[in-house]
PDB file of C-alpha atoms in Angstrom:
ATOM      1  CA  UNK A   1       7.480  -9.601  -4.705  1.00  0.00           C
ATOM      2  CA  UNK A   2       7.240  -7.885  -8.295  1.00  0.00           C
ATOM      3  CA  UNK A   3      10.848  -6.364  -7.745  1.00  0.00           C
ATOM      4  CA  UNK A   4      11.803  -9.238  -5.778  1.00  0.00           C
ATOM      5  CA  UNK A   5      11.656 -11.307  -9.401  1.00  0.00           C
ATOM      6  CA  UNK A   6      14.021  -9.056 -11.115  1.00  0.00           C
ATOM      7  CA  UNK A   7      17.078 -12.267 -11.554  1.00  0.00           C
ATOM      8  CA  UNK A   8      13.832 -14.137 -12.878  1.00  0.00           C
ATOM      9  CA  UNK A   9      13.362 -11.867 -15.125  1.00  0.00           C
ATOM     10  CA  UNK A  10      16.861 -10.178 -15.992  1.00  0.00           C
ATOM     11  CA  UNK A  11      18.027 -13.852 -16.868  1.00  0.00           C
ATOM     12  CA  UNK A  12      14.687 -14.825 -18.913  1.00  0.00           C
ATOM     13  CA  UNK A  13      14.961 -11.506 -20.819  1.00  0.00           C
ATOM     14  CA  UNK A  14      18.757 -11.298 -21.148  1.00  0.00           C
ATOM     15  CA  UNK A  15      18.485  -7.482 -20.068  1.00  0.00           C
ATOM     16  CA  UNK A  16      19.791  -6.435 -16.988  1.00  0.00           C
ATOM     17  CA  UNK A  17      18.465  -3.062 -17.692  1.00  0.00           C
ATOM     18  CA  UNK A  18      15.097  -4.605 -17.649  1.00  0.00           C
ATOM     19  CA  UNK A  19      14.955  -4.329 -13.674  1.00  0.00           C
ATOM     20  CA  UNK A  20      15.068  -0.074 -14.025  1.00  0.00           C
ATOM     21  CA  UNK A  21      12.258  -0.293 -16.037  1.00  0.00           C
ATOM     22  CA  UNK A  22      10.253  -2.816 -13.919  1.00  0.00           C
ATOM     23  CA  UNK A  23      10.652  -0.488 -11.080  1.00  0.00           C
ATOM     24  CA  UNK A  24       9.974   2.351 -13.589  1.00  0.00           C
ATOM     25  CA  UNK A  25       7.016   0.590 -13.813  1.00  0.00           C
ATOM     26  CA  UNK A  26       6.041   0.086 -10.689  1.00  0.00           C
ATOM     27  CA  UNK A  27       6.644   3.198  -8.790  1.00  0.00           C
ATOM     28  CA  UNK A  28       5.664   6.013 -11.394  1.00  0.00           C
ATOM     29  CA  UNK A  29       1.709   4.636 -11.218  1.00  0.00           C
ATOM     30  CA  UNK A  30       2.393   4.526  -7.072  1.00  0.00           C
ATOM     31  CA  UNK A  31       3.284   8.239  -6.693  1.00  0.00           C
ATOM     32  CA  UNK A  32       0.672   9.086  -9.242  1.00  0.00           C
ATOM     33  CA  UNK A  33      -1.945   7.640  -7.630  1.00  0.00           C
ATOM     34  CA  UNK A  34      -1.118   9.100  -4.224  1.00  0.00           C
ATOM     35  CA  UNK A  35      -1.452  12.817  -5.899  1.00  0.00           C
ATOM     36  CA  UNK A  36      -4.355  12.093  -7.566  1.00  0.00           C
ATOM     37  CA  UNK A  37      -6.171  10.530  -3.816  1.00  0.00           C
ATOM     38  CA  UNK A  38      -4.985  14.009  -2.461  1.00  0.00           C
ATOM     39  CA  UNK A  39      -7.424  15.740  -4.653  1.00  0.00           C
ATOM     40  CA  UNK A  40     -10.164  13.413  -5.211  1.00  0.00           C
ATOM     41  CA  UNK A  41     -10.357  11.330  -1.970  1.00  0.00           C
ATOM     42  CA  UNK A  42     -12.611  13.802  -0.484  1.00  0.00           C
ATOM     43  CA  UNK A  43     -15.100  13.540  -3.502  1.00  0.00           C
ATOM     44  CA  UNK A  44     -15.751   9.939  -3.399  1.00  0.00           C
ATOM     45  CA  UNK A  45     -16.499  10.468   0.631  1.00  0.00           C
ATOM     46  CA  UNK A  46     -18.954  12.754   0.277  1.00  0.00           C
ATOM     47  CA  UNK A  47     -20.612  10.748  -2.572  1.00  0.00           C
ATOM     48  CA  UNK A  48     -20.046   7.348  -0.854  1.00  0.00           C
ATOM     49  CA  UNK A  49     -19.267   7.825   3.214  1.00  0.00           C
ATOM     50  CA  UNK A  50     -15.988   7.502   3.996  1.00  0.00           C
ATOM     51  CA  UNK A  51     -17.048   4.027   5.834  1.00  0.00           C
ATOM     52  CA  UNK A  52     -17.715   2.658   2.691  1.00  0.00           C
ATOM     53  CA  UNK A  53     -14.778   4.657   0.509  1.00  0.00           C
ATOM     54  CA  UNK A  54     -12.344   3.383   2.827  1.00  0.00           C
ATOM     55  CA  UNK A  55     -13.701  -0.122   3.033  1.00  0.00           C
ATOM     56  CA  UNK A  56     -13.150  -0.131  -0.782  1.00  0.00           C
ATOM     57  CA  UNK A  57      -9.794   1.314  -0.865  1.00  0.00           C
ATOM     58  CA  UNK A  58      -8.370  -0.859   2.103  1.00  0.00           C
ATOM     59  CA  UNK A  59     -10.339  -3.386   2.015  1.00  0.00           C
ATOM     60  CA  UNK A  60     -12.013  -4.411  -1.272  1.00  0.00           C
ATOM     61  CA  UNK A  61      -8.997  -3.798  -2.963  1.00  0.00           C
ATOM     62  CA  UNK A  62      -7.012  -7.117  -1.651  1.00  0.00           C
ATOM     63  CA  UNK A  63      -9.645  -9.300  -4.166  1.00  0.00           C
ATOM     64  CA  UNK A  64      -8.107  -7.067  -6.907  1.00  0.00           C
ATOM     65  CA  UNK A  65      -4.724  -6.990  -5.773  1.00  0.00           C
ATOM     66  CA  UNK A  66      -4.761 -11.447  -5.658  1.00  0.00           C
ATOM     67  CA  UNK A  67      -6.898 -11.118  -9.220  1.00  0.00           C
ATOM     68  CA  UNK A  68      -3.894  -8.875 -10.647  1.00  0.00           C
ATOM     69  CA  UNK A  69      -1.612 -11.732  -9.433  1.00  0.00           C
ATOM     70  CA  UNK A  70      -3.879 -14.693 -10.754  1.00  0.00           C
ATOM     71  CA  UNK A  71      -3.431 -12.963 -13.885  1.00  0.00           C
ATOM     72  CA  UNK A  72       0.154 -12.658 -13.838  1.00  0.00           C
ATOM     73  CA  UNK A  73       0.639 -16.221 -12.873  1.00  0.00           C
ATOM     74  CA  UNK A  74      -1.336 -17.263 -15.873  1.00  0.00           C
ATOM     75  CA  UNK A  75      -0.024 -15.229 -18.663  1.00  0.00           C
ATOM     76  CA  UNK A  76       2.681 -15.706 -21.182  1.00  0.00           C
ATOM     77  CA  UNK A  77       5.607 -14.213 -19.303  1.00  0.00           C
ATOM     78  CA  UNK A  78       6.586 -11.463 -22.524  1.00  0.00           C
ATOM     79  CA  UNK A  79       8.459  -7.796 -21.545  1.00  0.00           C
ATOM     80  CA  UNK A  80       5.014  -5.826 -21.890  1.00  0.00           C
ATOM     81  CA  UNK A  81       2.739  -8.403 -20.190  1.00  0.00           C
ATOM     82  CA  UNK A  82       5.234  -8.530 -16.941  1.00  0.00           C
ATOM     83  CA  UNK A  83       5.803  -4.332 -17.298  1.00  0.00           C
ATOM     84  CA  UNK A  84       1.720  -3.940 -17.506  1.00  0.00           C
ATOM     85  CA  UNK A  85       1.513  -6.106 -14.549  1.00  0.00           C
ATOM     86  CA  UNK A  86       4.148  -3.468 -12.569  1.00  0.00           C
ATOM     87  CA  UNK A  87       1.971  -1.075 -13.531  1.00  0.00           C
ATOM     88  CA  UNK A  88      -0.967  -2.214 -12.316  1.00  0.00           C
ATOM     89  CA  UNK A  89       0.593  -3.110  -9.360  1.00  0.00           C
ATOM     90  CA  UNK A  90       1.792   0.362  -8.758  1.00  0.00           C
ATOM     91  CA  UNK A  91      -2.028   1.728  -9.039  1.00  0.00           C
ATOM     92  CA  UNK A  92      -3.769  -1.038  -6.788  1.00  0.00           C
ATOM     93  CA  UNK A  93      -0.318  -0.531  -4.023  1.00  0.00           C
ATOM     94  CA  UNK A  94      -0.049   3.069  -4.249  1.00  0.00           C
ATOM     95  CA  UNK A  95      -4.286   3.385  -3.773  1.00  0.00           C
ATOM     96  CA  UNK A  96      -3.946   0.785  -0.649  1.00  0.00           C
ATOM     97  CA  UNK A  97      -0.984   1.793   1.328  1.00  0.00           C
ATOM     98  CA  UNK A  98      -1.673   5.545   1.332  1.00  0.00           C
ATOM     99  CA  UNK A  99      -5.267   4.748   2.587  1.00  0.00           C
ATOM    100  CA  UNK A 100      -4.193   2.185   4.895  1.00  0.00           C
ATOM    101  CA  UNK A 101      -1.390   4.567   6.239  1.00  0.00           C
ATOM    102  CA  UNK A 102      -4.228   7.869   6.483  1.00  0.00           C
ATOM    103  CA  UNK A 103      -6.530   4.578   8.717  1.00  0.00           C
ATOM    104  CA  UNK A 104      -4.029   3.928  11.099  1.00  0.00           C
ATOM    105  CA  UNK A 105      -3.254   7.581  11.893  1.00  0.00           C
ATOM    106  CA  UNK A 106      -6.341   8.258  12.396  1.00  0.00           C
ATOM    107  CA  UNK A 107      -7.112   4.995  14.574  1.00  0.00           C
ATOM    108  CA  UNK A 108      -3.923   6.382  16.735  1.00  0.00           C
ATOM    109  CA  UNK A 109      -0.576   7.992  15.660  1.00  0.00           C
ATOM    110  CA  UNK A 110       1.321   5.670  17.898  1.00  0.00           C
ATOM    111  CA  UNK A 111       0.584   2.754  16.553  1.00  0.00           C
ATOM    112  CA  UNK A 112       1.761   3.886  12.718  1.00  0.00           C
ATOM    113  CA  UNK A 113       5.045   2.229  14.324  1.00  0.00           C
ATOM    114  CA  UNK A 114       3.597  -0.605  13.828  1.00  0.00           C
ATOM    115  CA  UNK A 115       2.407  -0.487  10.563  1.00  0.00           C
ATOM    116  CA  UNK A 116       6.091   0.289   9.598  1.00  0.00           C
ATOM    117  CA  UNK A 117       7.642  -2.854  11.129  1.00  0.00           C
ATOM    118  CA  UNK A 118       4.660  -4.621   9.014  1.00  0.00           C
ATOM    119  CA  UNK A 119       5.867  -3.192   5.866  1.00  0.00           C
ATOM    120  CA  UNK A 120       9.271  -4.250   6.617  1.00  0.00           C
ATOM    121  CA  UNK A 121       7.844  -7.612   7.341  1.00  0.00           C
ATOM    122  CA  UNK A 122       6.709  -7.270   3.759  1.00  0.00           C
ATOM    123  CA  UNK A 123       9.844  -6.718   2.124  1.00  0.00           C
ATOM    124  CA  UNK A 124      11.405 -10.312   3.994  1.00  0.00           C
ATOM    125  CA  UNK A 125       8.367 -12.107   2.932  1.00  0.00           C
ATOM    126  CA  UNK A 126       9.527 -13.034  -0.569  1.00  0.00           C
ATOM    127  CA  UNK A 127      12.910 -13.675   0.707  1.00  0.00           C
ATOM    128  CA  UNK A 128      11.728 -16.898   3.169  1.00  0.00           C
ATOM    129  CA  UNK A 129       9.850 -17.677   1.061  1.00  0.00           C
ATOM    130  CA  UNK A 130      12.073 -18.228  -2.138  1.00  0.00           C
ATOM    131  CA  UNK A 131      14.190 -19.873   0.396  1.00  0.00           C
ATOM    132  CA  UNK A 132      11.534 -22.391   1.062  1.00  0.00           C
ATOM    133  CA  UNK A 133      10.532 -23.203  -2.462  1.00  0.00           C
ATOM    134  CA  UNK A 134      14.145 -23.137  -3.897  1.00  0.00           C
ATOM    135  CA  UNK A 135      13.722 -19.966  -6.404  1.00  0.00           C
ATOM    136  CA  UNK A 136      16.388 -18.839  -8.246  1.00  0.00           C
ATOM    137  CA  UNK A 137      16.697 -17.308 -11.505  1.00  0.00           C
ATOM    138  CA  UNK A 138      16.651 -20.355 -13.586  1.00  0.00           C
ATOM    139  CA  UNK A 139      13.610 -22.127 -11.712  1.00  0.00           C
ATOM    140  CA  UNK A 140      10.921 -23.399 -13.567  1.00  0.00           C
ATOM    141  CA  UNK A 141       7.897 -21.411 -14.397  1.00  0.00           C
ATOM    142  CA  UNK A 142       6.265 -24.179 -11.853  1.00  0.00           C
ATOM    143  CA  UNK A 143       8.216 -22.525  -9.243  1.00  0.00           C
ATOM    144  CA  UNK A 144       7.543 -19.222 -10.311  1.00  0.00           C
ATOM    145  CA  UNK A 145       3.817 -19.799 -10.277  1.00  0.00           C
ATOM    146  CA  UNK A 146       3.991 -21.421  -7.222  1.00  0.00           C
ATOM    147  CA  UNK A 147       5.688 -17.885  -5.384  1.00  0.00           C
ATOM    148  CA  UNK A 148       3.010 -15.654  -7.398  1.00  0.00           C
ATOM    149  CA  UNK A 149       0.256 -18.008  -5.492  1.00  0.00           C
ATOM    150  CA  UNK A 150       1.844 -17.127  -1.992  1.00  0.00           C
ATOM    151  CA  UNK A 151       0.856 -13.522  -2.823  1.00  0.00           C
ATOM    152  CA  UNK A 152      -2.762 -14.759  -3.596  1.00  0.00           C
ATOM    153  CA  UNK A 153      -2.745 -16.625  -0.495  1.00  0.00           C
ATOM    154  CA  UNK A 154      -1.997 -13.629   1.543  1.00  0.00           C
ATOM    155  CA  UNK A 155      -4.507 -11.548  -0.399  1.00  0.00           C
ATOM    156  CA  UNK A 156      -7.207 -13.640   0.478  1.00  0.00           C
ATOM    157  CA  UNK A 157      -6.399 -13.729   3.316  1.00  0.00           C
ATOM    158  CA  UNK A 158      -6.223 -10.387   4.962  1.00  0.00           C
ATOM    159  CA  UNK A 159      -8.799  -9.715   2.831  1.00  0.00           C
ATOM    160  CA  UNK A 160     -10.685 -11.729   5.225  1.00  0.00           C
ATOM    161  CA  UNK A 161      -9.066 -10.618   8.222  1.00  0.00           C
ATOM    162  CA  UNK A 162      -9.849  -7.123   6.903  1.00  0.00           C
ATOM    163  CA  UNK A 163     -13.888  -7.759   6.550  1.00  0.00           C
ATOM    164  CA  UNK A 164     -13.815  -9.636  10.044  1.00  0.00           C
ATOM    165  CA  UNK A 165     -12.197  -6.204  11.353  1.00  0.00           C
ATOM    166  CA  UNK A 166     -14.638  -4.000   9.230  1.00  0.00           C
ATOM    167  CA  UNK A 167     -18.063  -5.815   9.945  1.00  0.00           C
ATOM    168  CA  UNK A 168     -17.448  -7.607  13.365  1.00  0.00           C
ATOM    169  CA  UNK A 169     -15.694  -5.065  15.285  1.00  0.00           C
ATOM    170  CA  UNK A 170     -15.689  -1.083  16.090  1.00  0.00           C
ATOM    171  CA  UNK A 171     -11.892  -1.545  15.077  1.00  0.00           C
ATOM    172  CA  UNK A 172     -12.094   0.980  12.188  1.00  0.00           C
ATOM    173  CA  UNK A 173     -15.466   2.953  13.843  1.00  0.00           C
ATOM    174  CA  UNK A 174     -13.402   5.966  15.346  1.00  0.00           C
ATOM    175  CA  UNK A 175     -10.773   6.189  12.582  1.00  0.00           C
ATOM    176  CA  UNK A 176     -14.018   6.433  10.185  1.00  0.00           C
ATOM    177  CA  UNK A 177     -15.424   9.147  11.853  1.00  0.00           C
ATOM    178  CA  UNK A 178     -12.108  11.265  12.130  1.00  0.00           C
ATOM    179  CA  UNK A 179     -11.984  10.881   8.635  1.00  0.00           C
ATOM    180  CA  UNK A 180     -15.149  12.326   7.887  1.00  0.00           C
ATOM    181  CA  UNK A 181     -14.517  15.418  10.076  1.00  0.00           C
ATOM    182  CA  UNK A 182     -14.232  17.281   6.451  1.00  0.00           C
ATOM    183  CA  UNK A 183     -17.173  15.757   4.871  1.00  0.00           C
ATOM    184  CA  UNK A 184     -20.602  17.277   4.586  1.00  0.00           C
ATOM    185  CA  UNK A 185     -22.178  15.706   7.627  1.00  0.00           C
ATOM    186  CA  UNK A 186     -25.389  15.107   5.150  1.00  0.00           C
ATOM    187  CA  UNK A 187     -23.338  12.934   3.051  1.00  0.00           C
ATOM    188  CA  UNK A 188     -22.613  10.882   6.034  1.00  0.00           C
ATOM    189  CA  UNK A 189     -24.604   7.612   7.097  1.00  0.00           C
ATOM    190  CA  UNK A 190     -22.724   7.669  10.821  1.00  0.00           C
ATOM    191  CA  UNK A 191     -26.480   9.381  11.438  1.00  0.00           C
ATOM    192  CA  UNK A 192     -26.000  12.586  13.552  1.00  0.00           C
ATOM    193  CA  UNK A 193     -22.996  14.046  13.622  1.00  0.00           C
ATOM    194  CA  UNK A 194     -21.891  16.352  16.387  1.00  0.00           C
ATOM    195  CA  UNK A 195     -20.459  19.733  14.840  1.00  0.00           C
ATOM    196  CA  UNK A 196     -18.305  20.118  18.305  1.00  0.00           C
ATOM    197  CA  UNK A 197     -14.923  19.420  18.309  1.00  0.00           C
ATOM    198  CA  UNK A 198     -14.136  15.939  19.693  1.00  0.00           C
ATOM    199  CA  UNK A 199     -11.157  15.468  22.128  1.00  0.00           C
ATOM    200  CA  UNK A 200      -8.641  12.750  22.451  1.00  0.00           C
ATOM    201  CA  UNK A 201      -6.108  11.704  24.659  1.00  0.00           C
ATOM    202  CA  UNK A 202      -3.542  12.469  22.207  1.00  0.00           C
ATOM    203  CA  UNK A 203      -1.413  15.573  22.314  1.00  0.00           C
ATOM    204  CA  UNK A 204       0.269  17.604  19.479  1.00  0.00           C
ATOM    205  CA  UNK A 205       3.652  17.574  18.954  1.00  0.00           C
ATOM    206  CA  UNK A 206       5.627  20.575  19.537  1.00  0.00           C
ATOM    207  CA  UNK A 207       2.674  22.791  19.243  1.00  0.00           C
ATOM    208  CA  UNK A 208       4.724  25.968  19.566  1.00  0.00           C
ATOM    209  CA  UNK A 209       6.618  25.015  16.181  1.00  0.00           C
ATOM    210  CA  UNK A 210       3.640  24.129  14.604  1.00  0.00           C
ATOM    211  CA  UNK A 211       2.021  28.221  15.277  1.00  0.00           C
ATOM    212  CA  UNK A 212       3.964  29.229  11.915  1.00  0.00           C
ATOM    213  CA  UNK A 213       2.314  26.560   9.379  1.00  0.00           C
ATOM    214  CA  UNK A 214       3.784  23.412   9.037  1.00  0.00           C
ATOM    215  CA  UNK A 215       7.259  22.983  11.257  1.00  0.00           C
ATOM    216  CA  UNK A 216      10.830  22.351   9.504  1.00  0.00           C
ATOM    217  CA  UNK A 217      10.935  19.102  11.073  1.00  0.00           C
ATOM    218  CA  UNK A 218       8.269  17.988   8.538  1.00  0.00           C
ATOM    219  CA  UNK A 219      10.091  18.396   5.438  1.00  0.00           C
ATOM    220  CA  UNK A 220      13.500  17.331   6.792  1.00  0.00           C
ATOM    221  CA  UNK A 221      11.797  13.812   7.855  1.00  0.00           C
ATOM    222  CA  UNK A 222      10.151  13.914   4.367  1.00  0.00           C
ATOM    223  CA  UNK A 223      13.617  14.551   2.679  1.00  0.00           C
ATOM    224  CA  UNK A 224      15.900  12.252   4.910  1.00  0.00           C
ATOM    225  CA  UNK A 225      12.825   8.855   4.074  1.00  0.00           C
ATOM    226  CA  UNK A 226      13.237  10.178   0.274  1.00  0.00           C
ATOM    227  CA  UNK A 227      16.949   9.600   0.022  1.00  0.00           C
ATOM    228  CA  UNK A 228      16.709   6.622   2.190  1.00  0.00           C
ATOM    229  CA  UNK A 229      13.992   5.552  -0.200  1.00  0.00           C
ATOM    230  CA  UNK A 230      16.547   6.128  -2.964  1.00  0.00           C
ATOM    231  CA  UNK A 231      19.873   4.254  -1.585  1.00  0.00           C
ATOM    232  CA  UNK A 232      17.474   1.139  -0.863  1.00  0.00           C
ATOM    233  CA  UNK A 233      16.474   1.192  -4.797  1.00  0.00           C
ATOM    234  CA  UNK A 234      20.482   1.735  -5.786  1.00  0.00           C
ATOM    235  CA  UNK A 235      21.263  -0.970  -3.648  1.00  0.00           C
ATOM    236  CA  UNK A 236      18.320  -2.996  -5.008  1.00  0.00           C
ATOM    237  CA  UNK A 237      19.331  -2.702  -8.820  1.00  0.00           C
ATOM    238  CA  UNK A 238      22.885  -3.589  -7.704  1.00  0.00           C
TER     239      UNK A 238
END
């Protein structure tokens, strides 16, 4: 939605070059964050149980996702109130997508399909719904509130969805404990935890490539969904 504004915000600020910087903005704090979880993830699950880390991270973090937004809606629309706002953003995103993505690998691989059609989802969102509402670059700030509070909605929302899941259900139970495989099993509150390996029904792919460290295939997905990642942001500025 943030990057979805940029004609709201190009025409308000009579800077076309503004957009570069709100995605400057927002996707600086979003790789940051995803380094700095790589190194001290495995801290706060020791100290906390990874139940309750990734309850936090996942779930917890929807409240202050829709407060970010309240705030946004509310405040004078200036160039370094709507930039902070990216970067916040970029924190609160980066922190819940990575986790989320790590939750439903661990709940099952195959189903991380899934979770990439939903992110696609995402990006059509804002698009309905400015068709809905009538947005355009020279709405009112009326209008422009009233798509900010759509993202609140949907906070809210799965925020709910998410405790029903977390606190009702064994929906997250076996991706919890597969996460916690690394963690000092007296740091855990799962109770006893079996030091054996545990077996799935899943099976590695292309095990013989994998003997070496990690396969080639790896890093030429990794690079091929970087450039991708790149001509969707060219296209985006265009």
């Amino acid at each position: 939605l943030y990057a979805a504004l940029n004609g709201f915000y190009v025409d308000k600020f009579e800077s076309p070059a503004y957009y570069v910087v709100m995605l400057l903005c927002l996707y600086l704090p979003y790789s940051v964050i995803i380094l700095v979880q790589e190194n001290a993830d495995a801290r706060f699950d020791m100290k906390f149980s990874t139940r309750t880390a990734y309850y936090f991270r996942v779930v917890l973090m929807q409240l202050v996702l829709g407060g970010i937004c309240i705030i946004w809606m509310l405040m004078p629309q200036r160039r370094s109130n709507v930039l902070a706002i990216g970067v916040s953003l970029g924190f609160v995103i980066g922190a819940m997508a990575s986790s989320a993505k790590k939750l439903i690998a661990a709940m099952d691989p195959s189903i991380s399909m899934y979770g990439q059609i939903g992110v696609q989802t995402g990006y059509l969102q804002p698009l309905i719904m400015f068709s809905i509402i009538d947005f355009n670059p020279l709405a009112s700030i009326w209008k422009f509130r009233l798509a900010i509070a759509y993202a609140v909605f949907v906070s809210v929302a799965m925020f709910i969805i998410l405790n029903v899941l977390h606190f009702r259900s064994d929906a997250f139970t076996k991706a919890n404990e597969r996460l916690s495989y690394g963690v000092a099993a007296e740091q855990e509150t799962f109770g006893e935890v079996d030091s054996t390996r545990q077996f799935t029904d899943t099976e590695p792919l292309l095990p013989e490539e994998a003997k070496h460290g990690v396969p080639r295939w790896v890093w030429v997905w990794c690079a091929i969904n970087g450039f991708l990642m790149f001509i969707k942001l060219c296209q985006m500025s265009l």
